Amino acid sequence: MRSKSRPDASVQPRSVGIVGAGQLARMLCEAASTLGIRTVVLASASDDAAVPAASDVLVGPATDPSALRALAARCDVVTFDHEQVDLDVVSELEREGIVLRPGVETLRVAVDKAEMRTRLAAAGLPVPAYEVLRVADLPTRGASELAAAIGTFAAVHGWPAVVKATRGGYDGKGVWRVDGEAAARALCDDTARGSSPLLVEAHVDIDIELAVAVVRGIDGSSLAWPAVETVQVDGVCREVRYPGRLDTDLARRAAAIAREVAAVVDATGVLAVELFASGERLLVNEIAARPHNSAHWTIEGATTSQFENHLRAVLGLPLGDTAPAAAHVASVNVLGAPSRAPSTLAGGSCDPMSAALAVRGAHVHLYGKTPRPGRKLGHVTVCGDDPEDVRARAWAAAQALGAPSPAPVLPGAP
Ligand SMILES: Nc1ncnc2c1ncn2[C@@H]1O[C@H](COP(=O)(O)OP(=O)(O)OP(=O)(O)O)[C@@H](O)[C@H]1O
Ligand SMILES: [Mg+2]
């Protein structure tokens, strides 16, 4: 019998609206389903990855105020699958009383690499040397002045320089390594045509790339999952390893920085922090104020996944334990094969799913996306005791499913 004096003792129906319906939203919906939480996604198209997993679907642009209001009307709280939002629009919604988690001030930092660098540097957090190229001036300054500004920066910090579009980049798109004046000029001619705001930063001699996911509750309390090594090929994350080549001290320092970042940007939900280890230095590369590819391993590799904890946080529920569930975890992304290579997901001579599932302990996640070269189609996670065995099995299953590229050779590997 329900107690009249404790109405909250019954399980309250809860619902989360998600702006965007890609694979992150899909995995949020999967975690929500386990907890009996309803999900509504705002999809850009009816075949988006999260559509089959959501309780309810709206189709419309993520920048359209009326679509966002319709989403908010169907849920208790609105969260995000991606950063392609219009800050003016979401600010207006927040002013109207719509509960956005994370809120607009966090999104403002996460959507713009210039804002990110500036805010974190102002808080005393370690970032690569950088300069924001105010391309609002572009029509008057012109591409040559922009290239000269990159040259002036490089005169202090050295070539190569790294130039980045401040918005809209992902998987290395919008990141350019520039080796000298001529390359800077060529790049600026191109970007001037697209009039994309730019950031220039010092090229870091990276020893290890790593990432830390943090979950922060509405009361400001936070927990970090253990730091992981991320292996990038051509700017795309191919593999995540726990603990990988990270020693305890490096992992501890990275987790402390990540939790500080989460506090500085006042995050709610999951915040992922990508870092570079270079000699003794640990530098923040970028942040994402949402679940992130570098923490997919937590689905099987940690006590509570990033997706479940994101839902817990945005709904004001207690956060779950972030402890690892295995001594070693490897998670390998399944990418679409290059157009000339045989695409196993598109149908090869052997059945790719059978081949992947034949790998012992392989946890296969496929996002239901149409294969395109280089597109993230899924990931495979393997947990175990032996790092090389775990890695080999995760790669074997991922290669069966996607691009037949070899596992990158890591420094120090046998
Ligand atoms: N300053 C730098 N020095 C050296 N390498 C860099 C630097 N900045 C970025 N890189 C390399 O380029 C990759 C992509 O950069 P970054 O993470 O900024 O871009 P992105 O395309 O937005 O990535 P994501 O897909 O993670 O959002 C990094 O993982 C790193 O390998
Ligand atoms: Mg990155």
CSV table of C-alpha atoms and ligand atoms in Angstrom, one decimal:
chain,number,residue,atom,x,y,z
A,1,MET,CA,0.0,0.0,0.0
A,2,ARG,CA,1.3,3.5,-0.8
A,3,SER,CA,2.1,5.7,2.1
A,4,LYS,CA,0.1,8.9,2.0
A,5,SER,CA,2.7,10.7,4.1
A,6,ARG,CA,5.5,9.8,1.7
A,7,PRO,CA,4.2,10.3,-1.8
A,8,ASP,CA,7.8,10.5,-3.1
A,9,ALA,CA,8.4,6.9,-2.0
A,10,SER,CA,6.8,5.6,-5.2
A,11,VAL,CA,8.9,5.5,-8.3
A,12,GLN,CA,8.1,8.8,-10.2
A,13,PRO,CA,8.0,8.6,-13.9
A,14,ARG,CA,10.8,10.7,-15.3
A,15,SER,CA,11.6,11.8,-18.8
A,16,VAL,CA,14.6,13.3,-20.5
A,17,GLY,CA,14.6,15.2,-23.8
A,18,ILE,CA,17.7,14.9,-26.0
A,19,VAL,CA,18.6,17.5,-28.6
A,20,GLY,CA,20.1,15.4,-31.4
A,21,ALA,CA,19.7,11.7,-32.1
A,22,GLY,CA,23.1,10.3,-33.0
A,23,GLN,CA,24.8,7.4,-31.3
A,24,LEU,CA,25.3,9.2,-28.0
A,25,ALA,CA,21.6,9.8,-27.8
A,26,ARG,CA,21.0,6.2,-28.8
A,27,MET,CA,23.2,4.9,-25.9
A,28,LEU,CA,21.5,7.4,-23.5
A,29,CYS,CA,18.1,6.0,-24.6
A,30,GLU,CA,19.4,2.4,-24.0
A,31,ALA,CA,20.6,3.3,-20.4
A,32,ALA,CA,17.3,5.2,-19.8
A,33,SER,CA,15.3,2.2,-20.8
A,34,THR,CA,16.9,0.1,-18.1
A,35,LEU,CA,16.0,2.6,-15.5
A,36,GLY,CA,12.4,3.0,-16.8
A,37,ILE,CA,13.1,6.6,-17.8
A,38,ARG,CA,11.3,7.9,-20.9
A,39,THR,CA,13.3,9.6,-23.6
A,40,VAL,CA,12.3,12.0,-26.3
A,41,VAL,CA,14.8,12.8,-29.0
A,42,LEU,CA,14.8,15.8,-31.4
A,43,ALA,CA,16.2,14.1,-34.5
A,44,SER,CA,17.4,15.8,-37.6
A,45,ALA,CA,16.0,13.0,-39.7
A,46,SER,CA,13.8,10.0,-39.1
A,47,ASP,CA,16.7,7.5,-39.7
A,48,ASP,CA,19.0,9.0,-37.1
A,49,ALA,CA,20.8,6.5,-34.9
A,50,ALA,CA,18.7,7.1,-31.7
A,51,VAL,CA,15.3,7.0,-33.3
A,52,PRO,CA,14.7,3.2,-32.8
A,53,ALA,CA,15.9,3.4,-29.2
A,54,ALA,CA,13.9,6.5,-28.0
A,55,SER,CA,10.5,6.3,-26.4
A,56,ASP,CA,9.3,9.3,-28.5
A,57,VAL,CA,10.7,11.1,-31.5
A,58,LEU,CA,10.4,14.7,-32.9
A,59,VAL,CA,12.0,15.5,-36.2
A,60,GLY,CA,13.3,19.1,-36.6
A,61,PRO,CA,16.4,21.2,-36.6
A,62,ALA,CA,18.3,21.5,-33.3
A,63,THR,CA,18.5,25.3,-33.9
A,64,ASP,CA,14.7,25.8,-34.3
A,65,PRO,CA,13.2,27.4,-31.2
A,66,SER,CA,9.7,25.9,-31.9
A,67,ALA,CA,11.2,22.4,-32.3
A,68,LEU,CA,13.1,22.9,-29.0
A,69,ARG,CA,10.0,24.2,-27.2
A,70,ALA,CA,8.0,21.1,-28.5
A,71,LEU,CA,10.8,18.9,-27.1
A,72,ALA,CA,10.8,20.6,-23.7
A,73,ALA,CA,7.0,20.4,-23.5
A,74,ARG,CA,7.3,16.6,-23.5
A,75,CYS,CA,10.0,16.0,-20.8
A,76,ASP,CA,11.2,17.1,-17.4
A,77,VAL,CA,14.7,18.1,-18.5
A,78,VAL,CA,16.5,18.7,-21.8
A,79,THR,CA,20.0,17.5,-22.5
A,80,PHE,CA,22.3,17.3,-25.6
A,81,ASP,CA,23.8,14.8,-27.9
A,82,HIS,CA,25.9,17.4,-29.8
A,83,GLU,CA,27.1,21.0,-29.7
A,84,GLN,CA,25.5,22.2,-32.9
A,85,VAL,CA,23.1,24.5,-31.1
A,86,ASP,CA,22.3,28.2,-31.4
A,87,LEU,CA,23.4,29.8,-28.2
A,88,ASP,CA,21.0,32.8,-28.5
A,89,VAL,CA,18.1,30.3,-29.0
A,90,VAL,CA,19.0,28.1,-26.0
A,91,SER,CA,19.6,31.2,-23.9
A,92,GLU,CA,16.1,32.4,-24.7
A,93,LEU,CA,14.7,29.0,-23.8
A,94,GLU,CA,16.5,29.0,-20.5
A,95,ARG,CA,15.1,32.4,-19.7
A,96,GLU,CA,11.6,31.0,-20.4
A,97,GLY,CA,12.2,28.5,-17.6
A,98,ILE,CA,13.0,25.4,-19.6
A,99,VAL,CA,15.4,23.2,-17.7
A,100,LEU,CA,18.6,22.7,-19.8
A,101,ARG,CA,21.3,20.4,-18.4
A,102,PRO,CA,24.0,21.3,-19.0
A,103,GLY,CA,23.0,25.0,-19.0
A,104,VAL,CA,23.8,27.7,-21.5
A,105,GLU,CA,26.9,29.0,-19.7
A,106,THR,CA,28.5,25.5,-19.9
A,107,LEU,CA,27.4,25.1,-23.5
A,108,ARG,CA,28.9,28.5,-24.3
A,109,VAL,CA,32.4,27.1,-23.4
A,110,ALA,CA,31.9,23.7,-24.9
A,111,VAL,CA,30.7,24.8,-28.4
A,112,ASP,CA,33.6,27.2,-29.1
A,113,LYS,CA,37.3,26.3,-28.9
A,114,ALA,CA,38.3,29.9,-28.5
A,115,GLU,CA,36.0,30.4,-25.6
A,116,MET,CA,37.2,27.0,-24.2
A,117,ARG,CA,40.9,28.0,-24.3
A,118,THR,CA,40.2,31.5,-22.9
A,119,ARG,CA,38.0,30.4,-20.0
A,120,LEU,CA,40.3,27.5,-19.0
A,121,ALA,CA,43.5,29.6,-19.2
A,122,ALA,CA,41.8,32.4,-17.2
A,123,ALA,CA,41.1,29.8,-14.5
A,124,GLY,CA,44.7,28.8,-14.4
A,125,LEU,CA,44.2,25.5,-16.1
A,126,PRO,CA,47.1,24.2,-18.3
A,127,VAL,CA,46.4,24.6,-22.1
A,128,PRO,CA,48.7,24.8,-25.1
A,129,ALA,CA,49.9,28.3,-26.0
A,130,TYR,CA,47.3,29.9,-28.2
A,131,GLU,CA,45.9,33.0,-29.8
A,132,VAL,CA,42.4,33.7,-31.0
A,133,LEU,CA,42.4,35.1,-34.5
A,134,ARG,CA,39.5,37.5,-34.5
A,135,VAL,CA,38.2,36.7,-37.9
A,136,ALA,CA,35.3,38.9,-37.4
A,137,ASP,CA,37.8,41.4,-38.9
A,138,LEU,CA,38.4,39.2,-41.9
A,139,PRO,CA,36.8,41.2,-44.7
A,140,THR,CA,39.0,44.1,-43.8
A,141,ARG,CA,42.1,42.3,-42.5
A,142,GLY,CA,42.1,39.8,-45.3
A,143,ALA,CA,43.7,36.4,-45.6
A,144,SER,CA,47.2,37.7,-45.9
A,145,GLU,CA,47.0,39.5,-42.6
A,146,LEU,CA,45.5,36.4,-41.0
A,147,ALA,CA,48.4,34.4,-42.3
A,148,ALA,CA,50.8,37.0,-41.0
A,149,ALA,CA,49.2,36.7,-37.6
A,150,ILE,CA,49.9,33.0,-37.7
A,151,GLY,CA,53.5,33.7,-38.8
A,152,THR,CA,53.9,36.1,-35.9
A,153,PHE,CA,52.6,33.5,-33.5
A,154,ALA,CA,54.9,30.9,-35.0
A,155,ALA,CA,57.9,33.2,-34.7
A,156,VAL,CA,57.4,33.0,-30.9
A,157,HIS,CA,56.2,29.4,-30.5
A,158,GLY,CA,57.8,27.8,-33.6
A,159,TRP,CA,56.6,25.9,-36.6
A,160,PRO,CA,54.6,23.8,-37.1
A,161,ALA,CA,51.6,25.7,-35.7
A,162,VAL,CA,48.2,24.1,-35.3
A,163,VAL,CA,45.2,26.1,-36.6
A,164,LYS,CA,41.7,25.2,-35.6
A,165,ALA,CA,38.2,26.3,-36.6
A,166,THR,CA,36.7,27.5,-33.4
A,167,ARG,CA,33.3,25.9,-34.1
A,168,GLY,CA,31.9,22.8,-35.7
A,169,GLY,CA,35.1,20.7,-35.9
A,170,TYR,CA,35.1,17.0,-35.1
A,171,ASP,CA,37.2,13.9,-35.9
A,172,GLY,CA,40.1,16.2,-36.9
A,173,LYS,CA,38.0,18.2,-39.4
A,174,GLY,CA,38.7,21.8,-38.7
A,175,VAL,CA,42.2,21.1,-37.4
A,176,TRP,CA,45.2,21.9,-39.6
A,177,ARG,CA,48.9,21.4,-39.0
A,178,VAL,CA,50.6,24.3,-40.7
A,179,ASP,CA,54.3,23.9,-41.4
A,180,GLY,CA,55.3,27.4,-42.6
A,181,GLU,CA,54.3,30.8,-44.1
A,182,ALA,CA,53.1,29.4,-47.5
A,183,ALA,CA,50.9,26.7,-45.9
A,184,ALA,CA,49.5,29.4,-43.5
A,185,ARG,CA,48.6,31.6,-46.5
A,186,ALA,CA,47.0,28.7,-48.4
A,187,LEU,CA,44.9,27.7,-45.4
A,188,CYS,CA,43.8,31.3,-44.8
A,189,ASP,CA,42.8,31.8,-48.4
A,190,ASP,CA,40.5,28.7,-48.0
A,191,THR,CA,39.2,29.6,-44.6
A,192,ALA,CA,38.6,33.2,-45.6
A,193,ARG,CA,36.3,32.0,-48.2
A,194,GLY,CA,34.3,30.1,-45.5
A,195,SER,CA,35.0,32.9,-43.1
A,196,SER,CA,35.4,30.5,-40.2
A,197,PRO,CA,36.8,31.9,-37.0
A,198,LEU,CA,40.2,30.5,-36.2
A,199,LEU,CA,42.5,29.7,-33.3
A,200,VAL,CA,46.2,29.2,-33.6
A,201,GLU,CA,48.1,27.2,-31.1
A,202,ALA,CA,51.5,25.7,-30.4
A,203,HIS,CA,52.1,22.3,-31.8
A,204,VAL,CA,52.5,20.0,-28.8
A,205,ASP,CA,55.0,17.1,-28.9
A,206,ILE,CA,52.5,14.6,-27.5
A,207,ASP,CA,53.8,11.5,-25.7
A,208,ILE,CA,50.3,10.2,-24.8
A,209,GLU,CA,46.8,11.4,-25.5
A,210,LEU,CA,44.4,10.8,-22.7
A,211,ALA,CA,40.9,11.5,-21.6
A,212,VAL,CA,39.0,11.7,-18.4
A,213,ALA,CA,35.2,11.7,-18.1
A,214,VAL,CA,33.6,13.4,-15.1
A,215,VAL,CA,30.0,13.3,-14.0
A,216,ARG,CA,28.8,16.3,-12.0
A,217,GLY,CA,25.5,16.5,-10.2
A,218,ILE,CA,23.2,19.5,-9.8
A,219,ASP,CA,24.6,20.0,-6.3
A,220,GLY,CA,28.1,20.4,-7.7
A,221,SER,CA,29.4,17.1,-6.5
A,222,SER,CA,31.5,15.2,-9.0
A,223,LEU,CA,33.0,11.9,-9.7
A,224,ALA,CA,35.7,11.0,-12.3
A,225,TRP,CA,36.1,7.7,-14.1
A,226,PRO,CA,39.7,6.6,-14.4
A,227,ALA,CA,41.7,8.3,-17.0
A,228,VAL,CA,42.2,6.4,-20.3
A,229,GLU,CA,44.7,6.5,-23.1
A,230,THR,CA,43.1,7.5,-26.4
A,231,VAL,CA,44.8,6.4,-29.7
A,232,GLN,CA,44.2,8.8,-32.6
A,233,VAL,CA,44.9,8.1,-36.2
A,234,ASP,CA,44.6,11.1,-38.6
A,235,GLY,CA,42.7,13.1,-35.9
A,236,VAL,CA,40.1,10.3,-35.3
A,237,CYS,CA,40.0,8.4,-32.1
A,238,ARG,CA,40.4,4.7,-33.0
A,239,GLU,CA,40.9,3.1,-29.7
A,240,VAL,CA,40.6,3.8,-26.0
A,241,ARG,CA,42.6,1.8,-23.4
A,242,TYR,CA,42.2,1.6,-19.6
A,243,PRO,CA,44.7,2.1,-18.1
A,244,GLY,CA,46.8,2.0,-21.3
A,245,ARG,CA,50.2,3.5,-20.8
A,246,LEU,CA,49.1,5.9,-18.0
A,247,ASP,CA,50.8,5.5,-14.7
A,248,THR,CA,49.0,6.2,-11.5
A,249,ASP,CA,50.4,9.6,-11.0
A,250,LEU,CA,49.6,10.8,-14.5
A,251,ALA,CA,46.0,9.4,-14.2
A,252,ARG,CA,45.5,11.1,-10.8
A,253,ARG,CA,46.7,14.5,-12.1
A,254,ALA,CA,44.5,14.2,-15.2
A,255,ALA,CA,41.5,13.3,-13.1
A,256,ALA,CA,42.1,16.3,-10.8
A,257,ILE,CA,42.4,18.6,-13.7
A,258,ALA,CA,39.2,17.2,-15.3
A,259,ARG,CA,37.2,17.7,-12.1
A,260,GLU,CA,38.4,21.2,-11.8
A,261,VAL,CA,37.4,21.9,-15.4
A,262,ALA,CA,33.9,20.5,-14.6
A,263,ALA,CA,33.7,23.0,-11.7
A,264,VAL,CA,35.0,25.9,-13.7
A,265,VAL,CA,32.4,25.5,-16.5
A,266,ASP,CA,29.7,24.6,-13.9
A,267,ALA,CA,28.9,21.4,-15.8
A,268,THR,CA,25.9,19.2,-15.1
A,269,GLY,CA,26.0,15.7,-16.4
A,270,VAL,CA,29.0,14.1,-18.1
A,271,LEU,CA,31.9,16.3,-19.1
A,272,ALA,CA,34.8,14.7,-21.1
A,273,VAL,CA,38.2,16.3,-21.0
A,274,GLU,CA,40.8,15.4,-23.6
A,275,LEU,CA,44.4,16.0,-22.6
A,276,PHE,CA,48.0,15.8,-23.9
A,277,ALA,CA,50.8,14.4,-21.9
A,278,SER,CA,54.1,16.0,-23.1
A,279,GLY,CA,57.1,15.4,-20.9
A,280,GLU,CA,56.1,16.5,-17.5
A,281,ARG,CA,53.3,18.7,-18.8
A,282,LEU,CA,49.7,17.8,-18.9
A,283,LEU,CA,47.6,20.1,-21.1
A,284,VAL,CA,43.9,20.3,-21.7
A,285,ASN,CA,43.1,19.9,-25.4
A,286,GLU,CA,39.3,20.0,-25.5
A,287,ILE,CA,36.2,19.4,-23.5
A,288,ALA,CA,32.8,18.1,-24.4
A,289,ALA,CA,29.9,18.8,-22.1
A,290,ARG,CA,28.1,15.5,-22.9
A,291,PRO,CA,28.8,11.8,-23.0
A,292,HIS,CA,31.9,11.2,-25.2
A,293,ASN,CA,33.5,8.6,-27.4
A,294,SER,CA,36.4,8.3,-25.1
A,295,ALA,CA,34.1,6.9,-22.3
A,296,HIS,CA,32.1,4.3,-24.2
A,297,TRP,CA,34.3,1.8,-22.5
A,298,THR,CA,32.4,2.5,-19.2
A,299,ILE,CA,29.4,0.6,-20.5
A,300,GLU,CA,31.0,-2.7,-19.7
A,301,GLY,CA,34.3,-1.5,-18.1
A,302,ALA,CA,33.0,0.5,-15.2
A,303,THR,CA,30.5,0.0,-12.4
A,304,THR,CA,28.2,2.7,-13.8
A,305,SER,CA,28.4,3.8,-17.5
A,306,GLN,CA,28.8,7.4,-18.6
A,307,PHE,CA,25.3,7.2,-20.1
A,308,GLU,CA,23.5,6.1,-16.9
A,309,ASN,CA,25.4,8.6,-14.9
A,310,HIS,CA,24.6,11.4,-17.3
A,311,LEU,CA,20.9,10.6,-16.9
A,312,ARG,CA,21.2,10.4,-13.1
A,313,ALA,CA,23.0,13.7,-13.0
A,314,VAL,CA,20.6,15.7,-15.2
A,315,LEU,CA,17.6,14.3,-13.3
A,316,GLY,CA,19.1,15.1,-9.9
A,317,LEU,CA,19.4,11.5,-8.9
A,318,PRO,CA,22.4,10.1,-6.9
A,319,LEU,CA,25.5,9.5,-9.0
A,320,GLY,CA,26.7,5.9,-9.5
A,321,ASP,CA,30.1,4.5,-8.7
A,322,THR,CA,32.7,5.2,-11.4
A,323,ALA,CA,35.2,2.5,-10.4
A,324,PRO,CA,36.6,0.3,-13.1
A,325,ALA,CA,35.0,-3.2,-13.4
A,326,ALA,CA,38.2,-4.9,-14.9
A,327,ALA,CA,41.9,-4.6,-14.7
A,328,HIS,CA,42.2,-3.8,-18.4
A,329,VAL,CA,39.7,-2.5,-21.0
A,330,ALA,CA,40.1,-1.8,-24.7
A,331,SER,CA,37.4,-0.2,-26.7
A,332,VAL,CA,37.9,0.1,-30.5
A,333,ASN,CA,35.8,2.2,-32.9
A,334,VAL,CA,34.2,0.6,-35.9
A,335,LEU,CA,34.7,3.0,-38.8
A,336,GLY,CA,33.2,2.8,-42.3
A,337,ALA,CA,35.6,1.2,-44.8
A,338,PRO,CA,37.3,3.5,-47.4
A,339,SER,CA,35.3,3.5,-50.6
A,340,ARG,CA,37.7,1.2,-52.5
A,341,ALA,CA,38.1,-1.3,-49.7
A,342,PRO,CA,35.5,-4.1,-49.3
A,343,SER,CA,33.0,-2.8,-46.8
A,344,THR,CA,32.2,-5.7,-44.5
A,345,LEU,CA,29.2,-4.0,-43.0
A,346,ALA,CA,27.8,-3.4,-46.5
A,347,GLY,CA,28.0,-7.2,-47.0
A,348,GLY,CA,31.1,-9.2,-47.7
A,349,SER,CA,31.7,-12.9,-48.3
A,350,CYS,CA,31.6,-13.8,-44.6
A,351,ASP,CA,29.1,-12.6,-42.1
A,352,PRO,CA,30.8,-9.7,-40.2
A,353,MET,CA,28.5,-9.9,-37.2
A,354,SER,CA,29.2,-13.7,-36.8
A,355,ALA,CA,32.9,-13.1,-37.1
A,356,ALA,CA,32.8,-10.3,-34.5
A,357,LEU,CA,30.6,-12.2,-32.0
A,358,ALA,CA,32.9,-15.2,-32.3
A,359,VAL,CA,35.6,-13.2,-30.6
A,360,ARG,CA,35.6,-14.2,-26.9
A,361,GLY,CA,34.3,-11.4,-24.6
A,362,ALA,CA,33.7,-8.9,-27.4
A,363,HIS,CA,30.8,-6.5,-26.5
A,364,VAL,CA,29.6,-5.3,-29.9
A,365,HIS,CA,27.7,-2.0,-30.2
A,366,LEU,CA,26.5,-1.0,-33.6
A,367,TYR,CA,24.7,2.3,-34.0
A,368,GLY,CA,22.5,1.4,-37.0
A,369,LYS,CA,24.1,4.1,-39.2
A,370,THR,CA,24.5,3.8,-43.0
A,371,PRO,CA,28.2,3.0,-43.7
A,372,ARG,CA,30.3,5.8,-45.2
A,373,PRO,CA,34.1,5.9,-45.4
A,374,GLY,CA,35.5,6.9,-42.0
A,375,ARG,CA,32.1,7.2,-40.3
A,376,LYS,CA,31.8,6.0,-36.7
A,377,LEU,CA,29.5,3.0,-37.1
A,378,GLY,CA,30.0,1.3,-33.7
A,379,HIS,CA,32.5,0.2,-31.2
A,380,VAL,CA,33.7,-3.0,-29.5
A,381,THR,CA,34.8,-3.3,-25.9
A,382,VAL,CA,36.7,-6.1,-24.3
A,383,CYS,CA,37.5,-6.4,-20.6
A,384,GLY,CA,40.1,-8.7,-19.0
A,385,ASP,CA,43.3,-9.2,-17.2
A,386,ASP,CA,46.0,-9.1,-19.9
A,387,PRO,CA,46.3,-5.8,-21.8
A,388,GLU,CA,47.7,-7.2,-25.0
A,389,ASP,CA,45.1,-9.9,-25.2
A,390,VAL,CA,42.2,-7.5,-24.5
A,391,ARG,CA,43.5,-5.1,-27.2
A,392,ALA,CA,44.0,-7.9,-29.7
A,393,ARG,CA,40.4,-9.2,-29.2
A,394,ALA,CA,38.8,-5.7,-29.4
A,395,TRP,CA,40.7,-5.0,-32.7
A,396,ALA,CA,39.8,-8.4,-34.1
A,397,ALA,CA,36.1,-7.9,-33.6
A,398,ALA,CA,36.2,-4.2,-34.8
A,399,GLN,CA,38.1,-5.2,-37.9
A,400,ALA,CA,35.5,-7.9,-38.7
A,401,LEU,CA,32.8,-5.2,-38.6
A,402,GLY,CA,34.4,-2.2,-40.2
A,403,ALA,CA,37.4,-0.8,-42.0
A,404,PRO,CA,40.1,-3.5,-42.2
A,405,SER,CA,42.8,-1.2,-41.0
A,406,PRO,CA,45.6,-2.6,-38.8
A,407,ALA,CA,45.8,-1.8,-35.1
A,408,PRO,CA,48.3,1.1,-34.6
A,409,VAL,CA,51.6,0.1,-33.2
A,410,LEU,CA,52.0,1.9,-29.9
A,411,PRO,CA,55.4,3.0,-28.5
A,412,GLY,CA,56.7,0.5,-26.0
A,413,ALA,CA,54.5,-2.3,-27.4
A,414,PRO,CA,56.1,-5.7,-27.9
B,1,LIG,N1,48.1,21.7,-30.3
B,1,LIG,C1,48.2,20.5,-30.8
B,1,LIG,N2,49.5,19.9,-31.0
B,1,LIG,C2,49.6,18.7,-31.5
B,1,LIG,N3,48.6,17.9,-32.0
B,1,LIG,C3,47.3,18.4,-31.8
B,1,LIG,C4,47.1,19.7,-31.3
B,1,LIG,N4,45.8,20.0,-31.3
B,1,LIG,C5,45.2,18.9,-31.8
B,1,LIG,N5,46.1,17.9,-32.1
B,1,LIG,C6,45.8,16.6,-32.7
B,1,LIG,O1,44.6,16.7,-33.5
B,1,LIG,C7,43.6,15.8,-32.9
B,1,LIG,C8,42.3,16.5,-33.1
B,1,LIG,O2,42.3,17.7,-32.4
B,1,LIG,P1,41.0,18.2,-31.6
B,1,LIG,O3,40.7,17.2,-30.6
B,1,LIG,O4,41.2,19.6,-31.1
B,1,LIG,O5,39.9,18.3,-32.8
B,1,LIG,P2,38.5,17.7,-33.0
B,1,LIG,O6,38.4,17.4,-34.5
B,1,LIG,O7,37.5,18.7,-32.5
B,1,LIG,O8,38.4,16.4,-32.2
B,1,LIG,P3,37.1,15.6,-31.6
B,1,LIG,O9,36.7,14.7,-32.7
B,1,LIG,O10,37.7,14.9,-30.5
B,1,LIG,O11,36.1,16.6,-31.3
B,1,LIG,C9,44.0,15.6,-31.5
B,1,LIG,O12,43.5,14.5,-30.9
B,1,LIG,C10,45.6,15.6,-31.6
B,1,LIG,O13,46.0,14.3,-32.0
B,2,MG,MG,39.5,15.9,-29.8
